[in-house]
């Protein structure tokens, strides 16, 4: 709905509901349903399909649109077409009317949107936009009254408000039509449309003396703010933080602000908005690296039903399938060309796979139905494994990507490039995966079609690196004497001659460095000592079951997913979900897998206390599972006929609420081989870490090699060598080098408290920072973060890069 009298959205109005969703009359629906029993009965009641649909349409217009007569039904079509016109005008020409709205909750039947040439001329009244408080008053539910000034609250809350009587525009209970919906939030909220005249008249009666000057300033139409990038900008407008406790001020805006009045709609005699590519946009082979294009291969296409995967399910409809020419026709290969001739040409060469995204790889083998040829020569196949893998790869392209690679006599085996590392001398090392993948030869590119763009990217990366070494830049020193200390690049004359614009002298740097505080050594010792101090006690599964007086199977069921259905069919989770055997995952501090080939688990004392409290408060859950284990339970399974349906629902929801309030409910499952410091140790660590509030005299270093400093980490640039050498253990002290949204300020220090198999680290930092979390309740809020290891430098295990350097920095 647009503008005036609009209905509130389902999400906003669900906040208003005091109880459950009120039933629709006369077509009731207790939950989302594709068609109500009443509507289905009407369709089946007709003597033929046409009669049934006619009865269904009559019901639709009479019940949902309250438009039983042909004239009223035609008016629905008029307003609907008017709405389409309004939307098109809005997106292509500007707002054609500020006071128009679609006055129905439902659209017309598609069969009635006809004879459009006979519709009356569509005229709009331009009107004027609501002021901000008027707009909030028109769309917000009464429960959101606090977003408006106090003077407006009575309009939304008082029973005698002109907006509550005789028509209640802020009902606390209201019907929601769920017919044809799959989820509650899709429902049509059936509340009255606000009358603009009534709203404005009601607002005019407010005592504006109660509205503060600041609130009045907010209740105005402001200009349109456009921020344009400008590296040299010195503007300070809007750079001062209004929440300095959480967000620091912007030091350099690097943008220009342009404020203009909202533009009026295009005049009717002028051309409106035309969709076109912005100036400078590149397409096809001019795309930046990583942006796919079909122009890198010769292609055809066809419509075919091949079961392309759509949202996890094979499509039953036709799909547009991209076709590649067969290898023989594409490369004019003669049948006499065998695998050995192909391998000698391409083995060890670079190629690009995963078309159309093109991942750089190195070719390590070529294979066909006869065998495999690699650096060790030809090896014939000994079983049918190759045929199976080849079919899987061809099927992958067809089903996952809609690409028919055609006949595939040859496959290449490649190792993909997984990392770029900037070495100490500035060169870029490409690192390739140890794992091989196989791809049809005809969908593999021998040359990079974006070679020019690749060179530009390398130059851009080099410029970024030099930009980070300009005078005034913040860096981190990785030399032996002050490893991990923050520093500022200085300008001026260096020891080896005149400095250039990047703060270097004959390739060397001058730094003003702040050494790590004296407490850092003590904190490192504290971190390791606390590591072994708190070790939670764990019990074997059979011991837990014996202590609880339940069966081994019941214990396993309680630790998985248990679904309970209330009388309305709503699903409630009553399982603790401490482990998942299929996903090889557990909840740390509560459950762990016992090492060995046989799969078994142990549970902590904390988990045992949860079990005991759960059984004491809701024994009927344990009794039902002991009696019969299944994935879904009903109220009858738990209570039989002992209590009525409402009381049973009350008990079920009480158990579900209690489980959701447990600290355990916030803790996610992690892979079994992830390593964590116990929560008790993390809490003790935060109390024991010694803060440093003094000042440390700066140290000036000269003759510093650029390879000994780290600039704030840029994930789009090659990874600095030092960030590839770090090995982390629990309790290690680390410093942040940036490069991630959840990373604290550059050079912030902390402690590793969790290590995930995928390389992610959980760290608790010494100081609170705006993006900090609580690691799902394991540490104090604002101190924790989960981030890639490349965003951290290990202070406990320094990687001394200057060992191979003959010239050492000079301390001044």
mmCIF file of N, CA and C in Angstrom, residues 105 148 205 275 515 523 578 602 618 624 635 652 669 709 792:
data_model
loop_
_atom_site.group_PDB
_atom_site.id
_atom_site.type_symbol
_atom_site.label_atom_id
_atom_site.label_comp_id
_atom_site.label_asym_id
_atom_site.label_seq_id
_atom_site.Cartn_x
_atom_site.Cartn_y
_atom_site.Cartn_z
ATOM 1 N N UNK A 105 -7.713 -5.096 0.611
ATOM 2 C CA UNK A 105 -6.663 -5.954 1.169
ATOM 3 C C UNK A 105 -6.207 -7.019 0.186
ATOM 4 N N UNK A 148 7.456 7.935 18.834
ATOM 5 C CA UNK A 148 6.940 9.290 18.637
ATOM 6 C C UNK A 148 7.115 10.101 19.919
ATOM 7 N N UNK A 205 -5.036 18.479 17.093
ATOM 8 C CA UNK A 205 -5.480 18.725 18.468
ATOM 9 C C UNK A 205 -4.415 18.474 19.510
ATOM 10 N N UNK A 275 16.704 3.070 -18.088
ATOM 11 C CA UNK A 275 17.681 2.134 -17.555
ATOM 12 C C UNK A 275 18.844 1.998 -18.525
ATOM 13 N N UNK A 515 56.580 0.718 22.233
ATOM 14 C CA UNK A 515 56.824 -0.659 22.682
ATOM 15 C C UNK A 515 55.628 -1.232 23.438
ATOM 16 N N UNK A 523 51.015 -10.905 31.387
ATOM 17 C CA UNK A 523 49.739 -11.377 30.847
ATOM 18 C C UNK A 523 49.912 -12.675 30.061
ATOM 19 N N UNK A 578 22.791 -31.263 22.349
ATOM 20 C CA UNK A 578 24.177 -31.144 22.791
ATOM 21 C C UNK A 578 25.159 -31.752 21.803
ATOM 22 N N UNK A 602 31.053 -37.889 26.277
ATOM 23 C CA UNK A 602 31.074 -37.584 27.700
ATOM 24 C C UNK A 602 30.365 -36.259 27.924
ATOM 25 N N UNK A 618 10.180 -30.870 34.536
ATOM 26 C CA UNK A 618 9.293 -31.410 33.502
ATOM 27 C C UNK A 618 9.500 -32.926 33.378
ATOM 28 N N UNK A 624 7.720 -39.822 28.765
ATOM 29 C CA UNK A 624 7.226 -40.117 27.418
ATOM 30 C C UNK A 624 8.320 -40.709 26.539
ATOM 31 N N UNK A 635 0.627 -33.772 22.465
ATOM 32 C CA UNK A 635 0.281 -33.598 23.876
ATOM 33 C C UNK A 635 -0.232 -34.904 24.476
ATOM 34 N N UNK A 652 3.531 -27.558 27.576
ATOM 35 C CA UNK A 652 4.490 -27.693 26.480
ATOM 36 C C UNK A 652 5.238 -26.387 26.232
ATOM 37 N N UNK A 669 26.640 -25.514 18.214
ATOM 38 C CA UNK A 669 27.475 -26.698 18.034
ATOM 39 C C UNK A 669 28.699 -26.331 17.201
ATOM 40 N N UNK A 709 57.384 -4.472 8.409
ATOM 41 C CA UNK A 709 56.209 -3.812 8.960
ATOM 42 C C UNK A 709 54.953 -4.365 8.299
ATOM 43 N N UNK A 792 45.180 -11.782 12.726
ATOM 44 C CA UNK A 792 45.894 -11.750 14.007
ATOM 45 C C UNK A 792 47.371 -12.049 13.784
#
